[in-house]
Structures are given as C-alpha cells and as structure tokens.
Coordinates of C-alpha atoms in Angstrom, one line a residue:
M606 CA -26.7 66.7 36.9
S607 CA -28.3 68.2 33.8
D608 CA -26.6 71.0 31.9
H609 CA -29.8 72.4 30.3
Q610 CA -33.4 73.0 31.2
P611 CA -35.5 73.0 28.0
D612 CA -38.9 73.7 29.8
R613 CA -37.7 76.2 32.4
K614 CA -41.0 77.7 33.4
Q615 CA -42.5 74.4 34.4
S616 CA -39.5 72.5 35.7
G617 CA -37.9 75.3 37.7
F618 CA -34.6 74.3 39.0
K619 CA -35.1 70.6 40.0
E620 CA -31.8 69.9 38.4
T621 CA -28.8 72.2 38.4
T622 CA -25.3 72.2 37.0
R623 CA -22.3 72.1 39.4
V624 CA -20.1 75.2 39.5
A625 CA -17.1 73.5 37.9
A626 CA -19.1 72.0 35.1
A627 CA -20.9 75.3 34.4
R628 CA -17.6 77.1 34.3
E629 CA -16.1 74.6 31.9
R630 CA -19.1 74.9 29.6
L631 CA -18.5 78.7 29.6
H632 CA -14.8 78.2 29.0
E633 CA -15.6 76.2 25.9
V634 CA -17.5 79.1 24.3
V635 CA -15.1 81.9 25.3
T636 CA -12.3 82.7 22.9
G637 CA -9.3 85.0 23.7
H638 CA -9.3 88.0 21.5
D639 CA -6.3 89.1 19.5
R640 CA -6.6 92.9 19.6
T641 CA -3.4 94.6 20.6
E642 CA -2.1 98.1 21.2
S643 CA 1.2 99.8 21.8
V644 CA 1.3 101.8 25.0
P645 CA 4.1 103.9 26.6
L646 CA 6.0 102.1 29.4
L647 CA 4.6 104.6 31.9
D648 CA 1.0 103.4 31.2
A649 CA 1.9 99.7 31.0
D650 CA 1.6 98.6 34.6
D651 CA -0.7 95.6 35.1
R652 CA -1.1 95.2 31.3
V653 CA -0.6 91.8 29.6
L654 CA 2.1 91.4 26.9
A655 CA 1.0 90.4 23.5
E656 CA 4.5 89.4 22.4
E657 CA 7.8 88.3 23.8
I658 CA 10.3 91.0 24.8
V659 CA 14.0 90.6 24.1
A660 CA 16.6 92.9 25.6
P661 CA 17.8 95.3 22.9
R662 CA 21.0 96.2 24.8
N663 CA 23.2 95.1 27.7
V664 CA 22.8 96.3 31.3
P665 CA 25.2 97.6 32.3
H666 CA 26.3 98.7 28.8
Y667 CA 29.8 99.5 30.1
S668 CA 32.2 98.0 32.7
Q669 CA 31.0 99.5 35.9
A670 CA 32.4 100.1 39.3
A671 CA 30.3 98.3 41.9
M672 CA 31.8 100.1 44.9
D673 CA 33.3 103.5 45.9
G674 CA 37.0 103.2 45.9
Y675 CA 40.0 103.0 43.6
A676 CA 40.3 101.3 40.2
V677 CA 43.5 99.3 40.1
R678 CA 45.3 96.5 38.3
A679 CA 44.6 93.5 40.6
E680 CA 48.3 92.3 40.3
D681 CA 49.4 95.6 41.9
T682 CA 47.6 94.7 45.1
F683 CA 48.9 91.2 45.6
G684 CA 50.5 90.9 49.0
A685 CA 48.6 93.8 50.5
G686 CA 47.5 93.3 54.1
G687 CA 46.5 95.2 57.3
R688 CA 50.2 95.5 58.5
S689 CA 51.9 95.7 55.2
P690 CA 49.9 97.8 52.7
E691 CA 50.8 98.1 49.1
V692 CA 51.5 101.7 48.1
L693 CA 50.1 102.9 44.8
R694 CA 50.2 106.4 43.2
R695 CA 47.0 108.4 42.7
A696 CA 46.4 109.1 39.1
E697 CA 43.9 110.2 36.5
E698 CA 44.7 107.4 34.1
M699 CA 45.7 103.8 34.6
G700 CA 49.2 102.6 34.5
P701 CA 51.5 100.3 36.5
S702 CA 51.0 100.8 40.3
A703 CA 48.3 103.5 39.6
A704 CA 45.0 104.0 41.5
V705 CA 42.2 106.0 39.9
R706 CA 39.4 107.3 42.2
V707 CA 35.9 105.9 41.2
H708 CA 32.4 106.0 42.5
T709 CA 29.7 103.4 42.4
G710 CA 28.4 103.3 38.9
S711 CA 31.4 104.9 37.4
E712 CA 33.0 103.5 34.2
V713 CA 36.0 101.4 35.1
P714 CA 39.1 103.1 33.5
A715 CA 40.7 101.3 30.6
G716 CA 43.5 99.1 31.9
A717 CA 41.9 98.6 35.4
D718 CA 40.5 95.2 36.2
A719 CA 39.4 95.5 39.9
I720 CA 38.1 98.0 42.4
V721 CA 39.5 98.4 45.9
M722 CA 36.8 99.5 48.4
I723 CA 37.5 103.0 49.9
E724 CA 37.3 101.4 53.4
Q725 CA 40.5 99.4 52.5
T726 CA 42.6 102.4 51.6
D727 CA 44.3 105.5 53.1
E728 CA 45.6 108.5 51.3
F729 CA 48.9 110.1 51.9
G730 CA 49.7 113.0 49.6
T731 CA 49.9 111.5 46.2
D732 CA 50.0 108.0 47.4
V733 CA 47.3 105.5 48.2
E734 CA 47.8 102.7 50.8
V735 CA 45.9 99.5 49.9
F736 CA 45.3 97.2 52.9
D737 CA 43.5 94.4 51.1
A738 CA 44.4 92.5 48.0
V739 CA 41.7 92.2 45.3
A740 CA 41.3 89.6 42.6
E741 CA 40.8 90.3 38.9
G742 CA 37.1 91.4 38.4
E743 CA 36.5 92.0 42.1
N744 CA 33.9 94.8 42.7
V745 CA 33.5 95.3 38.9
A746 CA 30.1 94.8 37.2
P747 CA 31.0 93.6 33.7
V748 CA 29.1 94.5 30.6
G749 CA 25.8 92.6 30.5
E750 CA 26.1 91.4 34.1
D751 CA 22.4 92.3 34.8
V752 CA 20.9 91.8 31.4
E753 CA 22.6 90.5 28.2
R754 CA 21.6 91.9 24.8
G755 CA 19.3 89.4 23.1
Q756 CA 18.2 87.9 26.4
S757 CA 14.5 86.9 26.5
L758 CA 13.0 88.9 29.3
Y759 CA 9.3 88.3 29.3
E760 CA 7.0 85.8 27.4
Q761 CA 3.8 86.6 25.7
G762 CA 1.0 86.6 28.3
H763 CA 3.1 88.1 31.1
R764 CA 1.3 90.6 33.3
L765 CA 3.6 93.6 33.8
R766 CA 4.6 94.6 37.4
P767 CA 6.3 97.9 38.5
S768 CA 9.6 96.1 38.7
D769 CA 9.2 94.8 35.2
L770 CA 8.7 98.4 33.9
G771 CA 12.0 99.4 35.6
M772 CA 13.8 96.5 33.9
L773 CA 12.3 97.4 30.5
K774 CA 13.3 101.0 30.8
S775 CA 16.9 100.0 31.8
V776 CA 17.3 98.1 28.5
G777 CA 15.9 100.9 26.4
V778 CA 12.3 99.7 25.8
R779 CA 10.0 102.7 25.7
E780 CA 6.7 101.1 24.4
V781 CA 5.3 97.7 24.7
T782 CA 2.6 95.8 22.8
V783 CA -0.2 94.6 25.0
Y784 CA -3.6 93.1 24.7
E785 CA -6.5 95.6 24.7
P786 CA -8.8 95.2 27.7
P787 CA -11.7 92.9 27.0
R788 CA -14.9 94.9 26.3
I789 CA -17.8 93.9 28.5
A790 CA -21.4 95.2 28.1
V791 CA -23.3 95.3 31.4
I792 CA -27.0 95.6 31.0
P793 CA -29.2 95.9 34.1
T794 CA -32.8 94.7 33.5
G795 CA -36.1 95.1 35.5
E796 CA -39.1 97.3 35.2
E797 CA -38.9 98.2 38.9
L798 CA -35.4 99.7 38.6
V799 CA -34.6 103.4 38.8
Q800 CA -31.3 105.2 39.2
T801 CA -32.4 107.6 42.0
D802 CA -35.2 108.5 44.4
P803 CA -37.4 105.3 44.3
D804 CA -41.1 105.5 44.8
P805 CA -42.9 102.6 46.5
G806 CA -42.5 99.5 44.4
E807 CA -39.3 100.8 42.8
V808 CA -35.7 99.8 43.5
V809 CA -32.5 101.7 43.0
E810 CA -30.3 100.0 40.4
T811 CA -27.1 98.7 42.0
N812 CA -26.2 95.4 40.3
G813 CA -25.1 97.0 37.0
L814 CA -23.0 99.6 38.8
T815 CA -21.4 96.9 41.0
V816 CA -20.7 94.5 38.2
S817 CA -19.3 97.2 35.9
R818 CA -16.9 98.3 38.6
F819 CA -15.8 94.7 39.2
V820 CA -15.2 94.4 35.4
E821 CA -12.9 97.5 35.5
R822 CA -11.1 96.2 38.6
W823 CA -10.6 92.8 36.9
G824 CA -8.9 94.4 33.9
G825 CA -11.9 94.9 31.5
D826 CA -13.5 97.9 29.8
A827 CA -17.0 98.1 31.0
T828 CA -20.0 99.7 29.2
Y829 CA -22.6 100.3 31.8
H830 CA -26.0 100.6 30.1
D831 CA -29.2 102.2 31.1
V832 CA -31.9 99.9 32.6
V833 CA -33.9 97.8 30.2
T834 CA -37.4 97.0 31.1
D835 CA -38.9 93.5 31.3
D836 CA -40.0 93.3 27.6
E837 CA -38.9 90.7 25.2
T838 CA -38.4 93.1 22.3
A839 CA -36.5 95.6 24.4
L840 CA -34.3 92.9 25.9
R841 CA -33.5 91.4 22.5
E842 CA -32.6 94.8 21.0
A843 CA -30.4 95.6 24.0
I844 CA -28.5 92.3 23.7
E845 CA -28.2 92.4 19.9
S846 CA -26.9 96.0 19.9
N847 CA -24.1 95.0 22.2
L848 CA -22.8 91.8 20.5
D849 CA -19.8 93.7 19.3
H850 CA -18.5 93.4 22.8
D851 CA -16.5 90.4 23.9
I852 CA -19.0 89.4 26.6
V853 CA -22.6 90.6 27.3
V854 CA -23.6 90.5 31.0
T855 CA -27.2 91.1 32.1
T856 CA -28.5 91.5 35.7
G857 CA -32.0 90.4 36.7
G858 CA -34.6 88.3 34.9
S859 CA -32.6 85.1 34.8
S860 CA -34.8 82.8 36.9
V861 CA -38.1 81.1 36.0
G862 CA -40.7 83.6 37.0
K863 CA -43.2 85.3 34.7
R864 CA -40.9 88.4 34.4
D865 CA -37.7 86.3 34.0
L866 CA -37.6 86.6 30.2
L867 CA -33.9 86.6 29.5
P868 CA -33.2 82.9 29.1
E869 CA -36.1 82.6 26.5
V870 CA -34.9 85.8 24.7
V871 CA -31.3 84.4 24.5
D872 CA -32.7 81.0 23.3
S873 CA -34.6 82.8 20.5
I874 CA -31.4 84.4 19.1
G875 CA -28.8 82.0 20.3
E876 CA -28.4 79.2 22.8
V877 CA -28.7 78.9 26.5
I878 CA -26.0 76.4 27.5
V879 CA -26.5 76.4 31.3
H880 CA -29.5 77.5 33.3
G881 CA -29.4 76.9 37.1
V882 CA -26.1 76.3 38.9
A883 CA -25.7 74.3 42.2
L884 CA -24.4 77.3 44.3
K885 CA -26.0 79.2 47.1
P886 CA -27.0 82.0 47.1
G887 CA -27.5 82.5 43.4
H888 CA -28.5 79.4 41.6
P889 CA -30.7 81.1 39.0
V890 CA -27.7 82.1 36.8
A891 CA -27.8 81.4 33.1
L892 CA -25.0 81.1 30.5
G893 CA -25.4 81.4 26.7
I894 CA -23.9 82.0 23.4
I895 CA -25.1 84.1 20.5
E896 CA -23.8 83.8 16.9
H897 CA -23.8 86.9 14.9
D898 CA -22.3 88.8 11.9
T899 CA -19.4 90.9 13.1
M900 CA -20.4 93.9 11.0
A901 CA -24.1 93.6 11.8
S902 CA -23.5 93.8 15.6
G903 CA -24.2 97.3 16.7
N904 CA -24.4 98.4 13.1
S905 CA -27.4 96.7 11.4
E906 CA -27.6 99.2 8.5
N907 CA -24.4 97.9 7.1
S908 CA -25.2 94.2 7.5
E909 CA -26.3 93.6 3.9
D910 CA -22.9 94.7 2.6
S911 CA -20.9 92.6 5.1
D912 CA -19.0 89.5 4.0
S913 CA -17.3 89.0 7.3
D914 CA -17.2 85.7 9.1
G915 CA -19.7 85.1 11.9
E916 CA -18.6 85.3 15.5
E917 CA -20.0 84.2 18.8
T918 CA -20.5 86.3 21.9
P919 CA -20.9 84.7 25.3
I920 CA -23.7 86.0 27.5
V921 CA -23.8 85.7 31.3
M922 CA -27.3 86.3 32.8
L923 CA -26.8 87.1 36.5
P924 CA -29.6 86.9 39.1
G925 CA -31.3 90.1 40.2
Y926 CA -30.7 89.7 44.0
P927 CA -27.6 91.7 44.8
V928 CA -25.7 89.1 46.8
A929 CA -26.5 86.4 44.2
C930 CA -25.5 88.7 41.4
I931 CA -22.1 89.4 43.0
I932 CA -21.4 85.7 43.7
N933 CA -22.1 84.7 40.1
A934 CA -20.2 87.7 38.7
V935 CA -17.1 86.4 40.6
Q936 CA -17.7 82.8 39.6
F937 CA -18.5 83.3 35.9
V938 CA -18.0 86.9 34.7
R939 CA -14.5 87.2 36.1
P940 CA -13.1 84.0 34.6
A941 CA -14.8 84.7 31.3
L942 CA -13.3 88.2 31.2
K943 CA -9.8 86.8 32.0
W944 CA -10.1 84.1 29.3
T945 CA -11.2 86.5 26.6
G946 CA -8.7 89.2 27.6
N947 CA -5.7 86.7 27.7
L948 CA -5.3 87.6 31.4
P949 CA -4.0 85.3 34.1
L950 CA -6.8 83.9 36.3
D951 CA -5.2 84.2 39.7
D952 CA -6.6 82.8 42.9
F953 CA -8.0 85.3 45.4
P954 CA -5.9 86.1 48.4
T955 CA -7.2 84.3 51.6
T956 CA -6.7 84.8 55.3
D957 CA -6.9 81.8 57.7
A958 CA -9.3 82.3 60.6
R959 CA -11.0 80.2 63.3
L960 CA -14.7 79.8 62.7
E961 CA -16.8 81.2 65.6
R962 CA -20.1 79.7 64.6
K963 CA -21.1 76.7 62.6
I964 CA -21.8 77.1 58.9
R965 CA -24.7 75.1 57.5
S966 CA -24.8 74.0 53.8
E967 CA -26.6 71.5 51.6
P968 CA -24.6 68.6 50.2
G969 CA -24.3 68.9 46.5
I970 CA -24.4 72.7 46.7
R971 CA -21.4 75.0 46.7
S972 CA -22.1 77.6 49.3
F973 CA -20.6 81.0 49.7
V974 CA -20.9 82.5 53.2
R975 CA -20.2 86.1 54.2
V976 CA -18.1 86.6 57.3
T977 CA -16.6 89.3 59.4
V978 CA -13.1 88.9 60.6
K979 CA -11.6 90.0 63.9
E980 CA -7.9 90.0 64.9
D981 CA -6.6 89.5 68.4
G982 CA -2.9 89.6 68.3
E983 CA -1.8 86.9 65.9
E984 CA -5.2 85.1 66.1
R985 CA -8.0 85.7 63.7
S986 CA -11.7 84.7 64.1
A987 CA -14.4 84.6 61.4
T988 CA -18.1 85.0 62.2
P989 CA -20.8 84.4 59.6
T990 CA -23.0 87.4 59.1
R991 CA -26.5 87.2 60.6
A992 CA -28.1 88.3 57.3
S993 CA -28.0 85.3 54.9
G994 CA -30.6 86.4 52.3
S995 CA -29.4 86.9 48.8
G996 CA -31.1 90.3 48.6
I997 CA -29.2 91.9 51.6
L998 CA -26.5 93.9 49.9
S999 CA -25.3 95.4 53.3
S1000 CA -24.3 91.8 54.3
V1001 CA -21.6 92.0 51.5
A1002 CA -20.6 95.6 51.9
L1003 CA -20.1 95.3 55.6
A1004 CA -18.5 91.8 55.5
D1005 CA -14.7 91.2 55.4
G1006 CA -14.7 88.2 53.1
W1007 CA -16.2 84.9 52.0
V1008 CA -15.9 81.3 53.1
E1009 CA -16.5 78.7 50.4
V1010 CA -18.1 75.4 51.4
P1011 CA -17.5 72.7 48.7
E1012 CA -20.3 70.6 47.4
E1013 CA -19.1 67.5 49.2
H1014 CA -19.2 69.1 52.7
E1015 CA -22.3 69.4 54.8
G1016 CA -21.3 72.6 56.5
I1017 CA -18.3 73.5 58.6
P1018 CA -18.3 73.1 62.4
A1019 CA -17.4 75.9 64.7
G1020 CA -13.7 76.0 65.8
E1021 CA -12.3 74.8 62.4
T1022 CA -9.8 77.0 60.6
V1023 CA -11.3 78.3 57.3
A1024 CA -9.8 80.3 54.4
V1025 CA -11.5 83.7 54.1
G1026 CA -11.4 84.9 50.5
N1027 CA -11.1 88.6 49.7
W1028 CA -13.0 89.4 46.5
E1029 CA -13.1 93.1 46.7
W1030 CA -9.4 94.0 46.7
S1031 CA -8.1 91.6 44.1
A1032 CA -8.0 91.6 40.4

C-alpha cells in the first residue's frame, strides 16, 4: 500500500497506509524532548524520571527491632523452652543475662544481638522468663536491610508510582528531576463550528475539547485553541504560530473535499508523510512534519536575529467526524505524545467478554467497534452498538469500550471471546 497521495483531490483514498506502517512513519519523525524540571516529591506521582536515582542513605539507618519484645544476647537464651525457660533480669542497658524492653522500630541497644518476641516471655518482678531460644540476628532489622546507601533505585525513564514516592522519602529524597510534560497544540478547524448555541448549519465544537482532555490524561500539556475557519491563510498562520509546541494536532479538514485544506496547507510549509490510513472509522487522517526555526516559531519578529538550529514539529491532522477523530487520536496522537515526552507507551487494559452479535469488517482494514458490556455473575457479554457512523458521538460516550478487528480478519462471529479495550480510563 502507498504511503503518500500526491494528487489527493482527484485520487481520493484509493490506496491507504496500514495502521502499523503509518505509526512507524510517525515514530520516525518524532523526537523525545530533553526538557526537565525539579519537582517536590509530593507532586511527582506519575511523572517520568529524567535521571537515575541512587539511595543517599541506608534504610533503616540504625539496627532496628523488628518485633515488640526484649533485646537480649542470643547466647543468654540458649536452652530456653516451654517447660524450662531461661530467666533474665530486666534492665535499662545491656549486659550479661540482661533483657531490655523494646518496641517494633526501636533502636536495638548496644550489646544486644537478637529480639525475643513478647509472646515468648513472662515477667516476674525484676525477672523475665524466656520460653524460646533466639539466634543471633533474629527479629533484628540490620542497617540497610531495606535499602543500602548507594543502591540504584530507579532508572531514567521510570514512571513514578505512589509506592516509589514512599521509598524515595524514606531514603531522604525530597525532590526529583523529571521530564516536562510534552506540549501539544490542539487546533479545531471548520467554518461551521461554534462553541455554544448553534444556529441551523452550525455545529458545536467538541473534537478539540475531547482531544485536549485526552492529551492531559495521557500526560501532556494541552493548548486548546479557538476554532480556525476553512481558509488557507488562517490555517497556515494557526499552524505556524504553534510550531514551538512538541506536536501540533488539528481536527477537521483532513479529507479530500473542497473544504479539506489542511493536507495542502501542510504540504506548502512542510511535508505530508501519510494521508489516508486503512482503519475504520476514520481513514482520512493525515500525518506531517514541518521544519522551522526554533526562535521564529511563535515569535516571528525575532527571527532575523536567530542563529538557532532548525527543528521539526510533527503534525497530526485528525478527521472532523467525532468518532473518527477519537479513534485516530488514540492511534496516533497518544503514541506520538508518549514518544516525545519520554513516557512509557503502555497497552490499554482489556476485559474479556463473549460477543453477542457478529462484527463485520473489511479485509485489509483495521476496524474499531464500539460495544457495551454486561456482567452476569462472572460472565461478561459484549454487544456492538447499533450506531456505527463516525459522526455519532453518543455511540462513544455511551459505550463501555472498543473491540479491535485486525486487518487479516473478516469480522468476528457471535459467540467468540473478544478483548474489550478501555480507552477512557487509562493513560
């Protein structure tokens, strides 16, 4: 299949690029940024480390009692048993045949080398009966048992979890160096779009809002722009003024109709590397790259004085139909965002369910089908939504997930177990 359509208006989408190949072309032009920032540990959850972290101190940093009981010299308990306890003297400091009361987490007194659990003792006046012998080191957490000073804890690129933050605090880390979130410009286009109260012939803008919120959920920093009308000059200016972002995303105007101007606009200032992808719904997606001067982007008045190297900004042109827009945002914007932000690209969580009705799909096309899921005890069933059009936004908002049909399959028969992907609740 072809990667590029030079005469789009006449040829339409007779040939399209497969999803995997299109994503690979996009990956080739996406570069991970190197911007970092130091953030307090409290604000570091889910951020990605920009450098390795090595433990600056031991945990525990002192010899620690692992149980409530008595600190003893292990040799003083040898021979102790249920019928013949060893009798030690209660004391404040260690010495021969001494027992010092300790609690979990207490420092083990100097001279002691084991802890007898409180359950294995009885007190009589100033004496302590020990009913179980302990070995040297028993019930004692030595220095560095949990973490040793100098130990490598996390590699560059690790995404921090709540348990990681607890670990880092325990070793004395208060700030971490992480990658800044990738900056994504989201530009909705279309002369028919309005933000509120549409008149006949007007449509409320939803794609830009939806995609920008997806960007935030995926770990990016979204700039959600005002609607840009279907005018070549206006579209070019909107794109060029946002090339200081890591990725530019547009919605609408990506197909081959008279008002679908974006591929031609991008070609005039950069290069369209893919136009038309073999997926359904949503094949009129386009991918491109625009080379620019880093100082000139978003700041043209200083461009003459700039001697900075040129950079390239990827652009993802999403279709205007809401369902097609969402599918392509997941398939292309999400991975591009992860790659440029040095973020892990994890698989979506899936739920297995029995398919209630047959899913039809075309061979050679990767299809994404909206389904609702019902649970009956431990059994789950998935039913394709009746609305299949790419403009029916409610079919996404009221669905429970997606079933992906690979290109080599000609549909999925009823009764088969399918994996239902959850796109909405995952980063």
